Tab-separated table of C-alpha atoms in Angstrom:
chain	number	residue	atom	x	y	z
A	15	UNK	CA	19.075	28.033	-17.496
A	16	UNK	CA	21.484	25.916	-19.591
A	17	UNK	CA	22.626	22.300	-18.734
A	18	UNK	CA	25.770	22.973	-20.712
A	19	UNK	CA	28.169	23.048	-17.856
A	20	UNK	CA	30.706	20.809	-15.973
A	21	UNK	CA	28.914	18.916	-13.504
A	22	UNK	CA	31.959	19.370	-11.225
A	23	UNK	CA	30.901	22.976	-11.054
A	24	UNK	CA	27.346	22.067	-9.935
A	25	UNK	CA	27.733	20.785	-6.314
A	26	UNK	CA	24.677	18.734	-4.968
A	27	UNK	CA	23.493	18.465	-1.468
A	28	UNK	CA	21.561	15.442	-0.253
A	29	UNK	CA	19.584	15.708	3.080
A	30	UNK	CA	19.053	12.193	4.457
A	31	UNK	CA	21.312	9.232	3.623
A	32	UNK	CA	18.805	6.465	4.326
A	33	UNK	CA	17.740	3.926	1.706
A	34	UNK	CA	16.616	6.550	-0.900
A	35	UNK	CA	18.942	9.375	-0.132
A	36	UNK	CA	22.199	7.226	-0.177
A	37	UNK	CA	21.268	5.851	-3.667
A	38	UNK	CA	20.385	9.457	-4.852
A	39	UNK	CA	23.761	10.490	-3.625
A	40	UNK	CA	25.395	7.729	-5.716
A	41	UNK	CA	23.413	8.742	-8.803
A	42	UNK	CA	24.581	12.397	-8.360
A	43	UNK	CA	28.318	11.254	-7.856
A	44	UNK	CA	28.215	8.875	-10.888
A	45	UNK	CA	26.946	11.792	-12.965
A	46	UNK	CA	30.023	13.694	-11.903
A	47	UNK	CA	28.582	16.206	-9.191
A	48	UNK	CA	30.567	16.848	-6.090
A	49	UNK	CA	28.033	15.583	-3.277
A	50	UNK	CA	27.576	16.643	0.258
A	51	UNK	CA	25.306	14.319	2.344
A	52	UNK	CA	23.775	15.584	5.475
A	53	UNK	CA	22.269	13.064	7.895
A	54	UNK	CA	20.053	14.675	10.574
A	55	UNK	CA	19.135	11.379	12.531
A	56	UNK	CA	21.577	11.276	15.561
A	57	UNK	CA	23.934	8.442	15.199
A	58	UNK	CA	22.942	7.510	11.732
A	59	UNK	CA	25.783	9.405	9.809
A	60	UNK	CA	28.224	6.458	9.690
A	61	UNK	CA	25.659	3.934	8.465
A	62	UNK	CA	24.372	6.529	5.686
A	63	UNK	CA	27.995	7.203	4.521
A	64	UNK	CA	28.623	3.305	4.332
A	65	UNK	CA	25.401	2.896	2.260
A	66	UNK	CA	26.748	5.408	-0.423
A	67	UNK	CA	29.959	3.549	-0.568
A	68	UNK	CA	28.337	0.163	-0.846
A	69	UNK	CA	26.221	1.267	-3.738
A	70	UNK	CA	29.570	1.947	-5.509
A	71	UNK	CA	30.915	-1.521	-4.450
A	72	UNK	CA	27.919	-3.035	-6.383
A	73	UNK	CA	28.006	-0.681	-9.313
A	74	UNK	CA	31.711	-1.571	-9.939
A	75	UNK	CA	30.915	-5.268	-9.630
A	76	UNK	CA	27.972	-4.898	-12.236
A	77	UNK	CA	30.048	-2.924	-14.555
A	78	UNK	CA	27.834	0.250	-14.173
A	79	UNK	CA	30.924	2.474	-13.545
A	80	UNK	CA	34.415	2.722	-14.945
A	81	UNK	CA	37.565	3.030	-12.949
A	82	UNK	CA	37.660	2.601	-9.214
A	83	UNK	CA	34.992	3.606	-6.655
A	84	UNK	CA	37.432	5.833	-4.999
A	85	UNK	CA	37.425	7.915	-8.231
A	86	UNK	CA	33.842	8.866	-7.527
A	87	UNK	CA	33.821	8.776	-3.631
A	88	UNK	CA	36.646	11.452	-3.519
A	89	UNK	CA	33.908	14.051	-4.250
A	90	UNK	CA	31.591	12.780	-1.392
A	91	UNK	CA	31.638	14.312	1.996
A	92	UNK	CA	29.178	13.435	4.876
A	93	UNK	CA	28.088	15.807	7.529
A	94	UNK	CA	25.375	16.395	10.366
A	95	UNK	CA	25.332	20.151	9.722
A	96	UNK	CA	23.014	21.759	7.275
A	97	UNK	CA	25.306	24.745	6.961
A	98	UNK	CA	27.707	22.534	5.077
A	99	UNK	CA	25.172	22.738	2.111
A	100	UNK	CA	25.690	26.592	1.722
A	101	UNK	CA	28.054	26.074	-1.410
A	102	UNK	CA	25.349	23.687	-3.208
A	103	UNK	CA	23.566	24.495	-6.411
A	104	UNK	CA	21.011	21.950	-5.957
A	105	UNK	CA	19.721	20.324	-2.728
A	106	UNK	CA	17.543	17.184	-2.710
A	107	UNK	CA	15.728	16.398	0.656
A	108	UNK	CA	15.046	12.817	1.308
A	109	UNK	CA	13.982	12.343	4.855
A	110	UNK	CA	11.024	11.022	6.721
A	111	UNK	CA	7.681	11.648	5.192
A	112	UNK	CA	6.446	14.236	7.669
A	113	UNK	CA	5.387	17.610	6.561
A	114	UNK	CA	6.136	19.325	9.625
A	115	UNK	CA	9.696	17.972	9.961
A	116	UNK	CA	10.421	18.630	6.291
A	117	UNK	CA	9.177	22.206	6.801
A	118	UNK	CA	11.397	22.915	9.657
A	119	UNK	CA	14.449	21.787	7.722
A	120	UNK	CA	13.597	23.934	4.713
A	121	UNK	CA	13.183	26.927	6.937
A	122	UNK	CA	16.663	26.375	8.151
A	123	UNK	CA	18.039	25.462	4.879
A	124	UNK	CA	16.503	28.711	3.177
A	125	UNK	CA	18.672	30.813	5.496
A	126	UNK	CA	21.874	28.894	4.500
A	127	UNK	CA	21.845	28.456	0.692
A	128	UNK	CA	21.946	31.171	-1.894
A	129	UNK	CA	18.852	32.644	-3.604
A	130	UNK	CA	19.812	30.721	-6.742
A	131	UNK	CA	20.030	27.357	-5.141
A	132	UNK	CA	17.397	24.876	-6.338
A	133	UNK	CA	15.567	23.277	-3.455
A	134	UNK	CA	13.744	19.989	-4.107
A	135	UNK	CA	11.946	17.291	-2.046
A	136	UNK	CA	11.814	13.557	-2.686
A	137	UNK	CA	8.322	13.476	-1.069
A	138	UNK	CA	6.008	10.731	-2.585
A	139	UNK	CA	2.716	12.383	-1.673
A	140	UNK	CA	3.003	15.779	0.111
A	141	UNK	CA	1.836	18.553	-2.211
A	142	UNK	CA	4.721	20.629	-3.509
A	143	UNK	CA	2.571	23.879	-3.136
A	144	UNK	CA	2.395	23.183	0.534
A	145	UNK	CA	6.012	22.379	1.123
A	146	UNK	CA	7.251	25.419	-1.015
A	147	UNK	CA	5.722	27.839	1.461
A	148	UNK	CA	8.547	27.114	3.961
A	149	UNK	CA	11.037	28.867	1.525
A	150	UNK	CA	11.398	32.506	0.875
A	151	UNK	CA	11.734	31.889	-2.974
A	152	UNK	CA	9.099	29.279	-3.838
A	153	UNK	CA	9.720	29.741	-7.471
A	154	UNK	CA	12.956	27.670	-7.080
A	155	UNK	CA	11.184	24.961	-5.075
A	156	UNK	CA	10.256	21.584	-6.924
A	157	UNK	CA	9.497	17.935	-6.147
A	158	UNK	CA	12.042	15.347	-7.453
A	159	UNK	CA	10.510	12.104	-7.079
A	160	UNK	CA	12.858	8.982	-7.624
A	161	UNK	CA	12.695	5.309	-7.654
A	162	UNK	CA	15.003	3.039	-5.698
A	163	UNK	CA	17.790	2.475	-6.558
A	164	UNK	CA	18.073	5.930	-8.026
A	165	UNK	CA	21.348	5.289	-9.729
A	166	UNK	CA	19.977	2.250	-11.795
A	167	UNK	CA	16.286	3.019	-12.588
A	168	UNK	CA	15.350	5.384	-15.265
A	169	UNK	CA	12.363	7.004	-13.568
A	170	UNK	CA	12.364	10.555	-12.327
A	171	UNK	CA	9.560	13.041	-11.813
A	172	UNK	CA	10.172	16.812	-11.700
A	173	UNK	CA	6.931	18.374	-9.985
A	174	UNK	CA	5.906	22.003	-9.994
A	175	UNK	CA	4.160	23.648	-7.174
A	176	UNK	CA	1.725	26.527	-7.656
A	177	UNK	CA	4.674	28.973	-7.467
A	178	UNK	CA	7.368	26.975	-9.238
A	179	UNK	CA	9.248	28.605	-12.204
A	180	UNK	CA	8.770	26.600	-15.260
A	181	UNK	CA	12.081	27.642	-16.755
A	182	UNK	CA	13.746	26.166	-13.640
A	183	UNK	CA	11.606	23.052	-14.019
A	184	UNK	CA	12.696	22.655	-17.536
A	185	UNK	CA	16.337	22.920	-16.303
A	186	UNK	CA	15.861	20.061	-13.811
A	187	UNK	CA	13.970	18.195	-16.599
A	188	UNK	CA	17.152	18.564	-18.950
A	189	UNK	CA	19.272	17.617	-15.966
A	190	UNK	CA	17.722	14.225	-15.962
A	191	UNK	CA	19.518	13.328	-19.203
A	192	UNK	CA	22.654	13.784	-17.441
A	193	UNK	CA	21.513	11.570	-14.508
A	194	UNK	CA	20.544	8.918	-17.304
A	195	UNK	CA	16.799	9.401	-16.663
A	196	UNK	CA	13.787	9.408	-18.880
A	197	UNK	CA	12.390	12.387	-16.910
A	198	UNK	CA	8.702	13.252	-16.570
A	199	UNK	CA	7.477	16.734	-15.996
A	200	UNK	CA	4.458	17.178	-13.821
A	201	UNK	CA	3.296	20.848	-14.627
A	202	UNK	CA	0.679	21.132	-12.059
A	203	UNK	CA	0.799	19.922	-8.447
A	204	UNK	CA	-1.590	16.990	-7.556
A	205	UNK	CA	-1.666	14.490	-4.743
A	206	UNK	CA	0.610	11.563	-5.672
A	207	UNK	CA	1.909	13.058	-8.773
A	208	UNK	CA	1.936	10.766	-11.895
A	209	UNK	CA	3.514	7.574	-11.007
A	210	UNK	CA	1.989	7.109	-7.657
A	211	UNK	CA	-1.564	7.872	-8.935
A	212	UNK	CA	-1.203	5.046	-11.587
A	213	UNK	CA	0.314	2.587	-9.140
A	214	UNK	CA	-2.063	3.168	-6.438
A	215	UNK	CA	-5.140	2.702	-8.789
A	216	UNK	CA	-3.739	-0.692	-9.428
A	217	UNK	CA	-2.950	-1.570	-5.776
A	218	UNK	CA	-6.544	-0.682	-5.008
A	219	UNK	CA	-8.006	-3.030	-7.571
A	220	UNK	CA	-5.458	-5.673	-6.614
A	221	UNK	CA	-6.482	-5.702	-3.023
A	222	UNK	CA	-10.256	-5.549	-4.010
A	223	UNK	CA	-9.844	-8.758	-6.150
A	224	UNK	CA	-8.193	-10.509	-3.072
A	225	UNK	CA	-10.716	-9.107	-0.471
A	226	UNK	CA	-13.800	-10.273	-2.750
A	227	UNK	CA	-12.045	-13.648	-3.112
A	228	UNK	CA	-11.654	-13.400	-6.871
A	229	UNK	CA	-8.151	-14.458	-6.817
A	230	UNK	CA	-5.170	-15.071	-4.288
A	231	UNK	CA	-2.364	-12.688	-3.557
A	232	UNK	CA	-0.191	-15.081	-5.402
A	233	UNK	CA	-2.382	-14.989	-8.613
A	234	UNK	CA	-2.917	-11.372	-8.738
A	235	UNK	CA	0.891	-10.962	-8.614
A	236	UNK	CA	1.309	-13.434	-11.427
A	237	UNK	CA	-1.257	-11.548	-13.593
A	238	UNK	CA	0.886	-8.148	-13.078
A	239	UNK	CA	4.147	-9.808	-13.668
A	240	UNK	CA	3.067	-11.605	-16.892
A	241	UNK	CA	0.883	-9.022	-18.531
A	242	UNK	CA	1.858	-5.396	-17.700
A	243	UNK	CA	5.372	-6.475	-16.944
A	244	UNK	CA	5.901	-7.352	-20.527
A	245	UNK	CA	4.640	-4.202	-22.257
A	246	UNK	CA	4.890	-1.290	-19.874
A	247	UNK	CA	8.687	-1.019	-19.652
A	248	UNK	CA	8.798	-0.617	-23.479
A	249	UNK	CA	5.577	1.199	-24.474
A	250	UNK	CA	3.852	2.671	-21.385
A	251	UNK	CA	0.066	3.075	-21.268
A	252	UNK	CA	-0.892	5.091	-24.274
A	253	UNK	CA	1.429	3.803	-26.888
A	254	UNK	CA	0.201	0.196	-25.968
A	255	UNK	CA	-3.263	1.258	-26.673
A	256	UNK	CA	-2.176	2.664	-29.999
A	257	UNK	CA	-0.408	-0.449	-30.774
A	258	UNK	CA	-3.062	-2.954	-29.974
A	259	UNK	CA	-6.227	-0.891	-31.134
A	260	UNK	CA	-7.750	2.121	-29.435
A	261	UNK	CA	-11.286	1.430	-30.447
A	262	UNK	CA	-11.467	-1.901	-28.603
A	263	UNK	CA	-10.207	-0.275	-25.383
A	264	UNK	CA	-12.808	2.374	-25.468
A	265	UNK	CA	-15.553	-0.446	-25.828
A	266	UNK	CA	-14.116	-2.356	-22.953
A	267	UNK	CA	-13.819	0.883	-20.867
A	268	UNK	CA	-17.578	1.483	-21.159
A	269	UNK	CA	-18.468	-1.976	-19.785
A	270	UNK	CA	-15.504	-2.295	-17.309
A	271	UNK	CA	-14.949	1.000	-15.707
A	272	UNK	CA	-18.486	0.934	-13.676
A	273	UNK	CA	-17.306	-2.325	-12.089
A	274	UNK	CA	-13.839	-1.118	-10.903
A	275	UNK	CA	-13.346	-0.579	-7.153
A	276	UNK	CA	-13.673	2.960	-6.089
A	277	UNK	CA	-13.160	2.704	-2.391
A	278	UNK	CA	-11.764	5.866	-0.674
A	279	UNK	CA	-9.993	4.089	2.145
A	280	UNK	CA	-7.630	1.142	2.412
A	281	UNK	CA	-9.335	-2.143	2.483
A	282	UNK	CA	-9.511	-5.001	5.086
A	283	UNK	CA	-6.529	-6.989	3.635
A	284	UNK	CA	-3.946	-4.332	4.229
A	285	UNK	CA	-5.543	-3.014	7.459
A	286	UNK	CA	-5.507	-6.445	8.953
A	287	UNK	CA	-1.798	-6.928	8.148
A	288	UNK	CA	-0.643	-3.510	9.358
A	289	UNK	CA	-2.872	-3.389	12.484
A	290	UNK	CA	-1.287	-6.798	13.319
A	291	UNK	CA	2.242	-5.233	13.057
A	292	UNK	CA	3.033	-6.634	9.620
A	293	UNK	CA	5.804	-4.508	7.901
A	294	UNK	CA	6.521	-6.772	4.848
A	295	UNK	CA	10.159	-7.874	4.573
A	296	UNK	CA	11.054	-5.600	7.348
A	297	UNK	CA	9.722	-8.103	9.885
A	298	UNK	CA	8.919	-11.026	7.538
A	299	UNK	CA	5.164	-10.434	7.702
A	300	UNK	CA	3.155	-8.950	4.838
A	301	UNK	CA	1.043	-10.231	2.042
A	302	UNK	CA	3.536	-13.089	2.232
A	303	UNK	CA	5.546	-14.482	5.105
A	304	UNK	CA	9.341	-14.486	4.899
A	305	UNK	CA	12.245	-16.154	6.652
A	306	UNK	CA	15.384	-14.155	7.177
A	307	UNK	CA	17.033	-16.194	4.542
A	308	UNK	CA	14.275	-15.608	1.987
A	309	UNK	CA	14.465	-11.812	2.680
A	310	UNK	CA	18.173	-11.895	1.963
A	311	UNK	CA	17.605	-13.750	-1.254
A	312	UNK	CA	14.757	-11.420	-2.482
A	313	UNK	CA	17.001	-8.412	-1.844
A	314	UNK	CA	19.846	-9.999	-3.836
A	315	UNK	CA	17.447	-10.939	-6.683
A	316	UNK	CA	15.891	-7.337	-6.868
A	317	UNK	CA	19.364	-5.780	-6.881
A	318	UNK	CA	20.334	-8.062	-9.695
A	319	UNK	CA	17.026	-7.528	-11.520
A	320	UNK	CA	17.276	-3.693	-11.295
A	321	UNK	CA	20.607	-3.855	-13.186
A	322	UNK	CA	19.270	-6.157	-15.897
A	323	UNK	CA	16.099	-4.180	-16.390
A	324	UNK	CA	18.256	-1.021	-16.624
A	325	UNK	CA	19.994	-2.516	-19.579
A	326	UNK	CA	16.769	-3.467	-21.291
A	327	UNK	CA	15.246	-0.128	-20.944
A	328	UNK	CA	18.431	1.560	-22.283
A	329	UNK	CA	18.168	-0.656	-25.161
A	330	UNK	CA	14.579	0.377	-25.909
A	331	UNK	CA	14.448	4.006	-24.759
A	332	UNK	CA	11.165	6.113	-25.262
A	333	UNK	CA	12.628	7.734	-28.491
A	334	UNK	CA	13.858	4.383	-29.927
A	335	UNK	CA	11.817	4.836	-33.207
A	336	UNK	CA	13.132	8.385	-33.842
A	337	UNK	CA	16.775	6.949	-33.224
A	338	UNK	CA	16.103	4.146	-35.722
A	339	UNK	CA	14.752	6.834	-38.323
A	340	UNK	CA	17.866	9.015	-37.750
A	341	UNK	CA	20.141	5.983	-38.262
A	342	UNK	CA	18.427	5.190	-41.522
A	343	UNK	CA	18.855	8.842	-42.755
A	344	UNK	CA	22.568	8.890	-41.662
A	345	UNK	CA	23.090	5.478	-43.655
A	346	UNK	CA	21.791	6.902	-46.970
A	347	UNK	CA	24.679	7.911	-49.408
A	348	UNK	CA	25.112	11.594	-50.066
A	349	UNK	CA	24.275	11.249	-53.668
A	350	UNK	CA	20.948	9.691	-52.765
A	351	UNK	CA	20.138	12.369	-50.211
A	352	UNK	CA	20.693	15.007	-53.032
A	353	UNK	CA	18.501	13.291	-55.353
A	354	UNK	CA	15.704	13.338	-52.775
């Protein structure tokens, strides 16, 4: 499968226009795809369509898109009927994290779209191998795991299930470039995929440090911001160890690994918050407490930050060194190239 095509000829369907689905729809529209968004929650269609439009207002304000928002939104339609996705070449499901509910949707969708349509799920944790059993052609079924907001962040995981076709997976991987992503290909299905496994290992250790009174929530957050927050966006894990000395890391690992938290269940800190009804910024009660005004400011700041960090990651892409080397080669005069 080749990605050498006009995105206008590759329509995309989005199932679910909530927080994540609406920003995925915006990402697809910005890449040039016609998009049909289907909202299955009764009474939620108008709000879902408004979210998509609001993303474009902000993107225009931040200079992420050229022209007018209407130039993109003319290719967007919203519906409550899955049959309106019958023309789509790619469908991305982004509904409630419920295996049974997702399965019911996929079974209906399977009877609507063509045998060539790629069907994907934005699940964060449900095994792809289990979800692909709900369709008649599991080889065309994949996970597409995004990070919010999908049209500014560079992250995208393409996850294969046990029966997924690797050639089709590579096609989705290559499409990520059109969507301005540094795509990750997960060749074998595993719980949490790559990003969540890395993040939840950190969440577990962070909560352990607080529960055992080694540090406060505030200080653990400061440590994350001012250590990993500086090098991870540019180098990742393995290149950072290369950059700073592998041998020393192995030595520390021998001493530190046996002392790290290995609990198999959520700890007291998060259990107490959730059991007491805490939902984070949704109701102002989480690891921190928030007023309504503080919540609004945090949301605005994160939106602003997501645009700024996007510019920084685009300035320092994963292949930046190769790009610099290529630039040097191109700057060499022809006569010097012939001499070498």
